[in-house]
CSV table of C-alpha atoms in Angstrom, one decimal:
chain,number,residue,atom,x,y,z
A,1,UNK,CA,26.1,-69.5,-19.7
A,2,UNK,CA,29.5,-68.0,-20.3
A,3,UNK,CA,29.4,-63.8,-18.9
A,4,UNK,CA,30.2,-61.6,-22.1
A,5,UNK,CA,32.8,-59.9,-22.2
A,6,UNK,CA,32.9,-56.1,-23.6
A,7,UNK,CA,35.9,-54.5,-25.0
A,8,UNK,CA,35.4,-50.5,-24.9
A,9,UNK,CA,37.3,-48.5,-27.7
A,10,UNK,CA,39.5,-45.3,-26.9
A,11,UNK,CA,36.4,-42.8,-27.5
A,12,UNK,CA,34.1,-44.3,-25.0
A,13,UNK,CA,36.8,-42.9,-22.3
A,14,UNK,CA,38.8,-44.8,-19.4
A,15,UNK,CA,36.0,-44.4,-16.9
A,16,UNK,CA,32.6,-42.9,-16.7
A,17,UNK,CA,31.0,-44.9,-19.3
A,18,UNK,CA,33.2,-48.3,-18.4
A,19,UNK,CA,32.9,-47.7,-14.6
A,20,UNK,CA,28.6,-46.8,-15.2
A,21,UNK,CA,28.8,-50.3,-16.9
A,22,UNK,CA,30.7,-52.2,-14.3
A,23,UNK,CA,28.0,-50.9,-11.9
A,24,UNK,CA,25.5,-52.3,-13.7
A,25,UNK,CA,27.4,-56.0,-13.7
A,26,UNK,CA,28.8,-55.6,-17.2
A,27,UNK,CA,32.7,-57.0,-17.5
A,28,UNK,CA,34.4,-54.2,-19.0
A,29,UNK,CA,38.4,-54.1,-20.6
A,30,UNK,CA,39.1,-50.7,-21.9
A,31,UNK,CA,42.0,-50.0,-24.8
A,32,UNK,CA,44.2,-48.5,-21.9
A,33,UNK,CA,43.9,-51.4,-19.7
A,34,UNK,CA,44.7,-53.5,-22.1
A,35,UNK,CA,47.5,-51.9,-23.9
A,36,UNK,CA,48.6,-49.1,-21.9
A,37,UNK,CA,48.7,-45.2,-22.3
A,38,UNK,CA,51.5,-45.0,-24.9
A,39,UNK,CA,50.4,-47.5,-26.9
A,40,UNK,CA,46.1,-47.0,-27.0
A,41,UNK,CA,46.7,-43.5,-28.2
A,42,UNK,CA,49.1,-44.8,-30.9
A,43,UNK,CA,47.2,-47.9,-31.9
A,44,UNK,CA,45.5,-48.5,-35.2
A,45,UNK,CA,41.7,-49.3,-34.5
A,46,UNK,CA,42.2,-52.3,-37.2
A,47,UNK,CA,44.4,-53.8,-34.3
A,48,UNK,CA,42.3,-53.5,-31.5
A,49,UNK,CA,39.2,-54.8,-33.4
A,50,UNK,CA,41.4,-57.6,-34.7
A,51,UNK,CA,42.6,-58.3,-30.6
A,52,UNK,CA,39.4,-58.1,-29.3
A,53,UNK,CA,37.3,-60.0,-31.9
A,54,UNK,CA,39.8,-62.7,-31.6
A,55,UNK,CA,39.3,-62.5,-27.8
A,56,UNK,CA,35.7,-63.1,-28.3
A,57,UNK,CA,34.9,-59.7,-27.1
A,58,UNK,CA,31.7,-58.0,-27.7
A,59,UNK,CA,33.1,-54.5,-28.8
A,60,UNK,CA,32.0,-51.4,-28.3
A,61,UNK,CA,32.2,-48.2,-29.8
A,62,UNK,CA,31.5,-44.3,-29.2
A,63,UNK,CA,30.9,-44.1,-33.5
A,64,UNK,CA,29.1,-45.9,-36.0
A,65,UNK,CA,31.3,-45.1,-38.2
A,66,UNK,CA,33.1,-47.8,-37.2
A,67,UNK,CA,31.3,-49.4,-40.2
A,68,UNK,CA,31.4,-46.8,-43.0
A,69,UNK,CA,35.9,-46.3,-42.8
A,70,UNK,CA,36.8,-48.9,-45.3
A,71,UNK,CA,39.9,-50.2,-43.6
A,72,UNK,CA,37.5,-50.7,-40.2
A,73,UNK,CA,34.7,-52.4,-41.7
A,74,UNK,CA,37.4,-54.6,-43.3
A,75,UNK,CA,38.6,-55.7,-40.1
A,76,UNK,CA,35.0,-56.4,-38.7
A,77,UNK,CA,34.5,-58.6,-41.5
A,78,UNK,CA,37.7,-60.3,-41.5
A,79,UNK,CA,37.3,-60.9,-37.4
A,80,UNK,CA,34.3,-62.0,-38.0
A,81,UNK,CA,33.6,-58.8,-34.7
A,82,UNK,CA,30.4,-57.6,-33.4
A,83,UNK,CA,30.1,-54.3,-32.6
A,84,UNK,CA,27.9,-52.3,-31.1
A,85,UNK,CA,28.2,-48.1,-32.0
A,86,UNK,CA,26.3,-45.5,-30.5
A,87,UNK,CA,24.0,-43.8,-33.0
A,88,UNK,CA,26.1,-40.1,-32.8
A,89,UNK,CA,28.9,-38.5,-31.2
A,90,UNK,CA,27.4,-35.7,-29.7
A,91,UNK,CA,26.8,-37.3,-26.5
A,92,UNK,CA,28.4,-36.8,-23.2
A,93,UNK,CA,30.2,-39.7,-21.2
A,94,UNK,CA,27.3,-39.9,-18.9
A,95,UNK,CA,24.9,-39.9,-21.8
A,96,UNK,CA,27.0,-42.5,-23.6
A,97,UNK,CA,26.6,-44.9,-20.7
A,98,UNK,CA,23.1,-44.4,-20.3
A,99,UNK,CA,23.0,-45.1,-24.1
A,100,UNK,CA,24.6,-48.5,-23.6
A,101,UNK,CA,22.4,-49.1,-20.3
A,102,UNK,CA,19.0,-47.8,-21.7
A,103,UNK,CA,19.6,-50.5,-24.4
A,104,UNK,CA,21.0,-53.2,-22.1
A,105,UNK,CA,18.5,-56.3,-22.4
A,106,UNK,CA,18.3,-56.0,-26.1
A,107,UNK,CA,22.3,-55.8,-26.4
A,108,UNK,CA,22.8,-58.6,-24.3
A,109,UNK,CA,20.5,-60.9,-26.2
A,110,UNK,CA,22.0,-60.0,-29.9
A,111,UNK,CA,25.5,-60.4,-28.8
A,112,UNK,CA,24.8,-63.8,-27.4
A,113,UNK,CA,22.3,-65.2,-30.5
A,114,UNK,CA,24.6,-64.4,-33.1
A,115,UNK,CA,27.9,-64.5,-34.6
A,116,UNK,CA,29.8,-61.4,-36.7
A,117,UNK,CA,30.4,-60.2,-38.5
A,118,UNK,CA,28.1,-57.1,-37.9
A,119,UNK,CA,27.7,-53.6,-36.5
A,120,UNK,CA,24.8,-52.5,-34.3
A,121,UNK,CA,23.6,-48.9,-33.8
A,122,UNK,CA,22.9,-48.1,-30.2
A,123,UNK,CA,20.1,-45.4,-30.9
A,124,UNK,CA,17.3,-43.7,-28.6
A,125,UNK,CA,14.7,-45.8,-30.0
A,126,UNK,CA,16.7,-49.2,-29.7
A,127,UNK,CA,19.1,-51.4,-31.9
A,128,UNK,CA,19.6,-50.4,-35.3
A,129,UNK,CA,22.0,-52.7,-37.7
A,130,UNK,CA,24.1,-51.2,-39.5
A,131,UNK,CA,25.4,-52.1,-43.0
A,132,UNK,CA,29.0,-52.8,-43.3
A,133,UNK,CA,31.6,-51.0,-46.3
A,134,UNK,CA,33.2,-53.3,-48.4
């Protein structure tokens, strides 16, 4: 079976939550990696979901609102994405990761049973889907 591959958005941060991940075997590109300093701070998230959904990347996100901006949820739809978004944004980057890791088995087995396009709440009490604008 083919390893998934994660793409982290600018809000998760460049290292504590991707490096907590990596620890735990999870393969890991973050927005800077990929594009660079100048250009992750100036890039529109519709390009990055379109880049990484296209990639095959399993996205995800420090905000479920991911789904509720109309221009996002447009371009989860249209890239057919799946995203997984942490419930709220009033968590720390060590809480973040633990988030992600607390909810590991159950995210692993969604992103590989199904297809997007769809956003997943990463909450305290598990996987929550999320309905997408548009």
């Amino acid at each position: 079976m083919t390893a998934l591959q994660f793409f982290a958005d600018r809000n998760l941060g460049d290292h504590v939550v991707p490096e907590a991940l990596r620890l735990r075997g999870w393969q890991v590109v973050t927005l800077r990696e990929r594009y660079g300093t100048a250009d992750a701070q100036r890039l529109a998230d519709v390009d990055w979901i379109r880049d990484a959904a296209e990639a095959g990347e399993v996205l995800l996100a420090a905000d479920k609102a991911v789904a509720k901006r109309p221009l996002e949820a447009q371009a989860v739809i249209g890239a057919s994405a799946r995203v997984f978004a942490l419930g709220t944004s009033k968590l720390t980057g060590p809480q973040q990761a633990e988030r992600y890791l607390e909810n590991e088995s159950a995210i692993f087995k969604r992103a590989r049973r199904s297809g997007g396009p769809w956003v997943i709440s990463v909450t305290g009490h598990g996987l929550v889907p999320i309905k997408l604008f548009g």
